[in-house]
Amino acid sequence: MSVLSSEPHEVDLTSRHIAARIMQYGWCVYPDFLPEELVAELREQSLSAWRAGQFRHAGIGRGQGFEIKPQVRNDQVRWLEPEQCHGALTGYFAALENLRKTLNKTLYLGLFDYEAHLAIYPPGSFYNKHLDQFRGIGVRTLTATFYLNDHWQADDGGQLRLYLNGDDPENYTDILPTAGTLVCFLSSEYLHEVLPSRRERLSITGWFRQRPS
């Protein structure tokens, strides 16, 4: 079942299922979140932007503390502005807006927007273990990453390693970045990393945010 089904009740069921998993576990993996044709269009839009040189080396930190540290992460990103998006990206942001409303309605999270970028990991790229929170700024509440990679196999690497207990480095799950899969988790609670990728790896990575207190 995809969130852009023609049946509104199915859209609602998808969002409610994700919300229920977040409530119970703090994280959720949802395959086939969007229809295959939309995923294919998103992949082509991402690759077109990559070929056009619209990606930049990703860094860590923000503002004056922003640094590019290839020993920590060496992916490349292109930030997205919803009002400037077109085609399949418009559909993607509509789906995430639908999910945001359901999360607020069922979990009372107070999410007010979703910021996102396209991310590409060329072969050999990785991102070391980290939390999706800037130091002293806790507005990122829920990470939501959507994968665009066809026929991904375990041997291709690039798994998202999600640590389920921060005190136990052996307690983790590895998630393949398979096309159509949406992964959500509480940003301040789950350490995670991207293992070295042996293939070009594409995703839309983003965060539902609360307003600063």
PDB file of C-alpha atoms in Angstrom:
ATOM      1  CA  MET A   1       0.000   0.000   0.000  1.00  0.00           C
ATOM      2  CA  SER A   2       1.485   3.380  -0.997  1.00  0.00           C
ATOM      3  CA  VAL A   3       0.714   6.706   0.597  1.00  0.00           C
ATOM      4  CA  LEU A   4      -0.285   8.223  -2.746  1.00  0.00           C
ATOM      5  CA  SER A   5      -2.994   5.648  -3.370  1.00  0.00           C
ATOM      6  CA  SER A   6      -6.165   6.981  -4.940  1.00  0.00           C
ATOM      7  CA  GLU A   7      -8.097   5.919  -1.823  1.00  0.00           C
ATOM      8  CA  PRO A   8      -7.886   8.516   1.010  1.00  0.00           C
ATOM      9  CA  HIS A   9      -8.550   5.907   3.703  1.00  0.00           C
ATOM     10  CA  GLU A  10      -5.494   3.926   2.519  1.00  0.00           C
ATOM     11  CA  VAL A  11      -3.329   7.042   2.778  1.00  0.00           C
ATOM     12  CA  ASP A  12      -4.577   7.501   6.323  1.00  0.00           C
ATOM     13  CA  LEU A  13      -3.910   3.845   7.196  1.00  0.00           C
ATOM     14  CA  THR A  14      -0.310   4.124   5.964  1.00  0.00           C
ATOM     15  CA  SER A  15       0.361   7.227   8.062  1.00  0.00           C
ATOM     16  CA  ARG A  16      -1.364   5.720  11.087  1.00  0.00           C
ATOM     17  CA  HIS A  17       0.701   2.557  10.794  1.00  0.00           C
ATOM     18  CA  ILE A  18       3.920   4.606  10.796  1.00  0.00           C
ATOM     19  CA  ALA A  19       2.699   6.675  13.743  1.00  0.00           C
ATOM     20  CA  ALA A  20       1.827   3.524  15.701  1.00  0.00           C
ATOM     21  CA  ARG A  21       5.299   2.075  15.128  1.00  0.00           C
ATOM     22  CA  ILE A  22       6.926   5.329  16.213  1.00  0.00           C
ATOM     23  CA  MET A  23       4.786   5.327  19.358  1.00  0.00           C
ATOM     24  CA  GLN A  24       5.673   1.734  20.200  1.00  0.00           C
ATOM     25  CA  TYR A  25       9.324   1.519  19.168  1.00  0.00           C
ATOM     26  CA  GLY A  26      10.570   5.019  18.329  1.00  0.00           C
ATOM     27  CA  TRP A  27      11.430   3.921  14.770  1.00  0.00           C
ATOM     28  CA  CYS A  28       9.775   2.437  11.705  1.00  0.00           C
ATOM     29  CA  VAL A  29      10.772   0.908   8.360  1.00  0.00           C
ATOM     30  CA  TYR A  30       7.987   1.123   5.765  1.00  0.00           C
ATOM     31  CA  PRO A  31       8.578  -0.488   2.322  1.00  0.00           C
ATOM     32  CA  ASP A  32       6.690   0.689  -0.771  1.00  0.00           C
ATOM     33  CA  PHE A  33       5.779   4.040   0.763  1.00  0.00           C
ATOM     34  CA  LEU A  34       5.283   5.569  -2.714  1.00  0.00           C
ATOM     35  CA  PRO A  35       4.301   4.040  -6.079  1.00  0.00           C
ATOM     36  CA  GLU A  36       7.105   2.628  -8.218  1.00  0.00           C
ATOM     37  CA  GLU A  37       6.542   5.162 -10.996  1.00  0.00           C
ATOM     38  CA  LEU A  38       6.919   8.086  -8.595  1.00  0.00           C
ATOM     39  CA  VAL A  39      10.070   6.550  -7.091  1.00  0.00           C
ATOM     40  CA  ALA A  40      11.514   6.204 -10.601  1.00  0.00           C
ATOM     41  CA  GLU A  41      10.744   9.865 -11.321  1.00  0.00           C
ATOM     42  CA  LEU A  42      12.354  10.943  -8.050  1.00  0.00           C
ATOM     43  CA  ARG A  43      15.457   8.933  -8.888  1.00  0.00           C
ATOM     44  CA  GLU A  44      15.686  10.538 -12.328  1.00  0.00           C
ATOM     45  CA  GLN A  45      15.216  14.037 -10.892  1.00  0.00           C
ATOM     46  CA  SER A  46      17.994  13.344  -8.387  1.00  0.00           C
ATOM     47  CA  LEU A  47      20.367  11.993 -11.028  1.00  0.00           C
ATOM     48  CA  SER A  48      19.625  14.943 -13.333  1.00  0.00           C
ATOM     49  CA  ALA A  49      20.545  17.350 -10.526  1.00  0.00           C
ATOM     50  CA  TRP A  50      23.715  15.327  -9.878  1.00  0.00           C
ATOM     51  CA  ARG A  51      24.714  15.398 -13.538  1.00  0.00           C
ATOM     52  CA  ALA A  52      24.053  19.149 -13.606  1.00  0.00           C
ATOM     53  CA  GLY A  53      26.534  19.717 -10.763  1.00  0.00           C
ATOM     54  CA  GLN A  54      23.886  20.873  -8.264  1.00  0.00           C
ATOM     55  CA  PHE A  55      25.190  18.819  -5.316  1.00  0.00           C
ATOM     56  CA  ARG A  56      27.746  20.039  -2.769  1.00  0.00           C
ATOM     57  CA  HIS A  57      29.991  18.233  -0.302  1.00  0.00           C
ATOM     58  CA  ALA A  58      28.101  17.602   2.926  1.00  0.00           C
ATOM     59  CA  GLY A  59      29.474  18.830   6.232  1.00  0.00           C
ATOM     60  CA  ILE A  60      28.761  18.703   9.940  1.00  0.00           C
ATOM     61  CA  GLY A  61      27.586  21.451  12.262  1.00  0.00           C
ATOM     62  CA  ARG A  62      25.849  24.668  11.256  1.00  0.00           C
ATOM     63  CA  GLY A  63      26.528  28.375  10.975  1.00  0.00           C
ATOM     64  CA  GLN A  64      30.041  29.309  12.013  1.00  0.00           C
ATOM     65  CA  GLY A  65      30.542  25.762  13.260  1.00  0.00           C
ATOM     66  CA  PHE A  66      29.960  24.205   9.844  1.00  0.00           C
ATOM     67  CA  GLU A  67      32.883  22.062   8.669  1.00  0.00           C
ATOM     68  CA  ILE A  68      33.516  19.667   5.806  1.00  0.00           C
ATOM     69  CA  LYS A  69      35.158  16.592   7.325  1.00  0.00           C
ATOM     70  CA  PRO A  70      35.534  13.788   4.765  1.00  0.00           C
ATOM     71  CA  GLN A  71      36.875  11.502   7.494  1.00  0.00           C
ATOM     72  CA  VAL A  72      33.420  11.731   9.139  1.00  0.00           C
ATOM     73  CA  ARG A  73      31.157  11.892   6.083  1.00  0.00           C
ATOM     74  CA  ASN A  74      31.873  12.165   2.379  1.00  0.00           C
ATOM     75  CA  ASP A  75      28.458  12.184   0.767  1.00  0.00           C
ATOM     76  CA  GLN A  76      27.128  15.092  -1.298  1.00  0.00           C
ATOM     77  CA  VAL A  77      23.783  16.858  -0.893  1.00  0.00           C
ATOM     78  CA  ARG A  78      21.373  19.248  -2.566  1.00  0.00           C
ATOM     79  CA  TRP A  79      18.991  21.069  -0.202  1.00  0.00           C
ATOM     80  CA  LEU A  80      15.363  21.273  -1.295  1.00  0.00           C
ATOM     81  CA  GLU A  81      12.912  24.161  -1.007  1.00  0.00           C
ATOM     82  CA  PRO A  82       9.355  22.757  -1.285  1.00  0.00           C
ATOM     83  CA  GLU A  83       7.992  25.867  -2.986  1.00  0.00           C
ATOM     84  CA  GLN A  84      10.677  25.580  -5.669  1.00  0.00           C
ATOM     85  CA  CYS A  85      10.207  21.853  -6.312  1.00  0.00           C
ATOM     86  CA  HIS A  86       8.348  20.430  -9.286  1.00  0.00           C
ATOM     87  CA  GLY A  87       7.264  17.092 -10.678  1.00  0.00           C
ATOM     88  CA  ALA A  88       7.773  14.046  -8.473  1.00  0.00           C
ATOM     89  CA  LEU A  89       9.335  16.103  -5.680  1.00  0.00           C
ATOM     90  CA  THR A  90       6.027  17.943  -5.280  1.00  0.00           C
ATOM     91  CA  GLY A  91       4.337  14.577  -4.774  1.00  0.00           C
ATOM     92  CA  TYR A  92       6.961  13.545  -2.251  1.00  0.00           C
ATOM     93  CA  PHE A  93       6.520  16.667  -0.138  1.00  0.00           C
ATOM     94  CA  ALA A  94       2.728  16.231  -0.280  1.00  0.00           C
ATOM     95  CA  ALA A  95       3.117  12.696   1.093  1.00  0.00           C
ATOM     96  CA  LEU A  96       5.362  13.890   3.922  1.00  0.00           C
ATOM     97  CA  GLU A  97       2.940  16.707   4.751  1.00  0.00           C
ATOM     98  CA  ASN A  98       0.179  14.131   5.047  1.00  0.00           C
ATOM     99  CA  LEU A  99       2.370  12.097   7.393  1.00  0.00           C
ATOM    100  CA  ARG A 100       3.217  15.208   9.458  1.00  0.00           C
ATOM    101  CA  LYS A 101      -0.455  15.927  10.074  1.00  0.00           C
ATOM    102  CA  THR A 102      -1.119  12.353  11.168  1.00  0.00           C
ATOM    103  CA  LEU A 103       1.882  12.330  13.517  1.00  0.00           C
ATOM    104  CA  ASN A 104       0.671  15.541  15.136  1.00  0.00           C
ATOM    105  CA  LYS A 105      -2.879  14.253  15.394  1.00  0.00           C
ATOM    106  CA  THR A 106      -1.937  10.914  16.960  1.00  0.00           C
ATOM    107  CA  LEU A 107       1.327  11.588  18.819  1.00  0.00           C
ATOM    108  CA  TYR A 108       0.975  15.319  19.631  1.00  0.00           C
ATOM    109  CA  LEU A 109       4.536  16.019  18.488  1.00  0.00           C
ATOM    110  CA  GLY A 110       3.985  19.639  17.468  1.00  0.00           C
ATOM    111  CA  LEU A 111       5.784  19.199  14.141  1.00  0.00           C
ATOM    112  CA  PHE A 112       5.541  22.338  12.037  1.00  0.00           C
ATOM    113  CA  ASP A 113       7.582  21.534   8.929  1.00  0.00           C
ATOM    114  CA  TYR A 114       9.874  19.106   7.122  1.00  0.00           C
ATOM    115  CA  GLU A 115      13.320  20.105   5.845  1.00  0.00           C
ATOM    116  CA  ALA A 116      15.091  17.816   3.411  1.00  0.00           C
ATOM    117  CA  HIS A 117      17.913  17.365   0.943  1.00  0.00           C
ATOM    118  CA  LEU A 118      18.783  14.948  -1.795  1.00  0.00           C
ATOM    119  CA  ALA A 119      21.818  12.888  -0.816  1.00  0.00           C
ATOM    120  CA  ILE A 120      24.165  10.890  -2.997  1.00  0.00           C
ATOM    121  CA  TYR A 121      26.884   8.538  -1.784  1.00  0.00           C
ATOM    122  CA  PRO A 122      29.337   7.790  -4.601  1.00  0.00           C
ATOM    123  CA  PRO A 123      31.073   4.406  -4.316  1.00  0.00           C
ATOM    124  CA  GLY A 124      33.269   4.351  -1.210  1.00  0.00           C
ATOM    125  CA  SER A 125      31.237   7.001   0.634  1.00  0.00           C
ATOM    126  CA  PHE A 126      30.033   6.680   4.231  1.00  0.00           C
ATOM    127  CA  TYR A 127      28.799   8.661   7.244  1.00  0.00           C
ATOM    128  CA  ASN A 128      30.118   7.773  10.692  1.00  0.00           C
ATOM    129  CA  LYS A 129      27.943   7.215  13.763  1.00  0.00           C
ATOM    130  CA  HIS A 130      26.010  10.329  14.818  1.00  0.00           C
ATOM    131  CA  LEU A 131      22.763  11.809  16.117  1.00  0.00           C
ATOM    132  CA  ASP A 132      20.574  14.010  13.938  1.00  0.00           C
ATOM    133  CA  GLN A 133      20.682  16.940  16.347  1.00  0.00           C
ATOM    134  CA  PHE A 134      22.737  20.111  16.360  1.00  0.00           C
ATOM    135  CA  ARG A 135      24.362  20.719  19.726  1.00  0.00           C
ATOM    136  CA  GLY A 136      22.098  22.866  21.907  1.00  0.00           C
ATOM    137  CA  ILE A 137      19.346  23.048  19.260  1.00  0.00           C
ATOM    138  CA  GLY A 138      16.703  20.363  19.616  1.00  0.00           C
ATOM    139  CA  VAL A 139      14.244  21.295  16.874  1.00  0.00           C
ATOM    140  CA  ARG A 140      14.791  18.163  14.758  1.00  0.00           C
ATOM    141  CA  THR A 141      12.293  15.691  16.182  1.00  0.00           C
ATOM    142  CA  LEU A 142      11.815  12.877  13.693  1.00  0.00           C
ATOM    143  CA  THR A 143      14.179  11.795  10.935  1.00  0.00           C
ATOM    144  CA  ALA A 144      12.473  10.586   7.749  1.00  0.00           C
ATOM    145  CA  THR A 145      14.653   9.195   4.952  1.00  0.00           C
ATOM    146  CA  PHE A 146      13.331   7.820   1.669  1.00  0.00           C
ATOM    147  CA  TYR A 147      15.453   5.587  -0.563  1.00  0.00           C
ATOM    148  CA  LEU A 148      15.617   5.609  -4.375  1.00  0.00           C
ATOM    149  CA  ASN A 149      17.928   2.670  -5.202  1.00  0.00           C
ATOM    150  CA  ASP A 150      16.796  -0.130  -7.515  1.00  0.00           C
ATOM    151  CA  HIS A 151      17.753  -3.775  -6.905  1.00  0.00           C
ATOM    152  CA  TRP A 152      19.936  -3.044  -3.868  1.00  0.00           C
ATOM    153  CA  GLN A 153      21.698  -6.069  -2.378  1.00  0.00           C
ATOM    154  CA  ALA A 154      23.488  -6.556   0.941  1.00  0.00           C
ATOM    155  CA  ASP A 155      26.796  -6.876  -0.923  1.00  0.00           C
ATOM    156  CA  ASP A 156      26.308  -3.332  -2.232  1.00  0.00           C
ATOM    157  CA  GLY A 157      26.926  -1.959   1.282  1.00  0.00           C
ATOM    158  CA  GLY A 158      25.478   1.436   2.127  1.00  0.00           C
ATOM    159  CA  GLN A 159      23.185   0.071   4.843  1.00  0.00           C
ATOM    160  CA  LEU A 160      21.713   2.418   7.397  1.00  0.00           C
ATOM    161  CA  ARG A 161      22.898   1.007  10.722  1.00  0.00           C
ATOM    162  CA  LEU A 162      20.434   2.079  13.406  1.00  0.00           C
ATOM    163  CA  TYR A 163      21.605   1.575  16.991  1.00  0.00           C
ATOM    164  CA  LEU A 164      18.620   0.499  19.066  1.00  0.00           C
ATOM    165  CA  ASN A 165      20.273   1.072  22.444  1.00  0.00           C
ATOM    166  CA  GLY A 166      22.887   3.808  22.656  1.00  0.00           C
ATOM    167  CA  ASP A 167      24.643   2.013  25.524  1.00  0.00           C
ATOM    168  CA  ASP A 168      25.083  -1.218  23.564  1.00  0.00           C
ATOM    169  CA  PRO A 169      27.100  -0.941  20.331  1.00  0.00           C
ATOM    170  CA  GLU A 170      26.142  -4.515  19.401  1.00  0.00           C
ATOM    171  CA  ASN A 171      22.397  -3.837  19.509  1.00  0.00           C
ATOM    172  CA  TYR A 172      21.606  -2.521  16.036  1.00  0.00           C
ATOM    173  CA  THR A 173      19.667  -3.243  12.873  1.00  0.00           C
ATOM    174  CA  ASP A 174      20.982  -2.784   9.328  1.00  0.00           C
ATOM    175  CA  ILE A 175      18.490  -1.415   6.804  1.00  0.00           C
ATOM    176  CA  LEU A 176      19.035  -1.758   3.067  1.00  0.00           C
ATOM    177  CA  PRO A 177      18.472   1.528   1.178  1.00  0.00           C
ATOM    178  CA  THR A 178      15.994  -0.128  -1.177  1.00  0.00           C
ATOM    179  CA  ALA A 179      13.890   1.973  -3.547  1.00  0.00           C
ATOM    180  CA  GLY A 180      10.519   2.918  -2.056  1.00  0.00           C
ATOM    181  CA  THR A 181      11.479   2.347   1.590  1.00  0.00           C
ATOM    182  CA  LEU A 182      10.800   5.101   4.141  1.00  0.00           C
ATOM    183  CA  VAL A 183      12.712   4.975   7.439  1.00  0.00           C
ATOM    184  CA  CYS A 184      11.619   7.131  10.382  1.00  0.00           C
ATOM    185  CA  PHE A 185      13.132   7.410  13.856  1.00  0.00           C
ATOM    186  CA  LEU A 186      13.298   9.855  16.756  1.00  0.00           C
ATOM    187  CA  SER A 187      16.197  12.144  15.889  1.00  0.00           C
ATOM    188  CA  SER A 188      17.526  12.734  19.396  1.00  0.00           C
ATOM    189  CA  GLU A 189      17.398   9.104  20.539  1.00  0.00           C
ATOM    190  CA  TYR A 190      18.926   6.916  17.838  1.00  0.00           C
ATOM    191  CA  LEU A 191      22.571   6.924  16.909  1.00  0.00           C
ATOM    192  CA  HIS A 192      23.047   5.745  13.343  1.00  0.00           C
ATOM    193  CA  GLU A 193      25.570   5.575  10.536  1.00  0.00           C
ATOM    194  CA  VAL A 194      25.744   4.877   6.822  1.00  0.00           C
ATOM    195  CA  LEU A 195      28.086   1.998   6.080  1.00  0.00           C
ATOM    196  CA  PRO A 196      30.503   2.348   3.132  1.00  0.00           C
ATOM    197  CA  SER A 197      28.615   2.082  -0.132  1.00  0.00           C
ATOM    198  CA  ARG A 198      29.913   0.084  -3.079  1.00  0.00           C
ATOM    199  CA  ARG A 199      27.336   1.550  -5.456  1.00  0.00           C
ATOM    200  CA  GLU A 200      25.982   5.015  -6.085  1.00  0.00           C
ATOM    201  CA  ARG A 201      23.395   5.444  -3.322  1.00  0.00           C
ATOM    202  CA  LEU A 202      20.507   7.932  -3.522  1.00  0.00           C
ATOM    203  CA  SER A 203      18.059   9.144  -0.895  1.00  0.00           C
ATOM    204  CA  ILE A 204      15.915  12.024   0.228  1.00  0.00           C
ATOM    205  CA  THR A 205      16.968  12.688   3.806  1.00  0.00           C
ATOM    206  CA  GLY A 206      14.979  15.000   6.009  1.00  0.00           C
ATOM    207  CA  TRP A 207      13.673  15.949   9.434  1.00  0.00           C
ATOM    208  CA  PHE A 208      10.320  16.867  10.866  1.00  0.00           C
ATOM    209  CA  ARG A 209      10.933  19.841  13.150  1.00  0.00           C
ATOM    210  CA  GLN A 210       9.359  21.454  16.181  1.00  0.00           C
ATOM    211  CA  ARG A 211       9.454  25.197  16.720  1.00  0.00           C
ATOM    212  CA  PRO A 212      12.322  26.430  18.906  1.00  0.00           C
ATOM    213  CA  SER A 213      11.274  26.769  22.527  1.00  0.00           C
TER     214      SER A 213
END
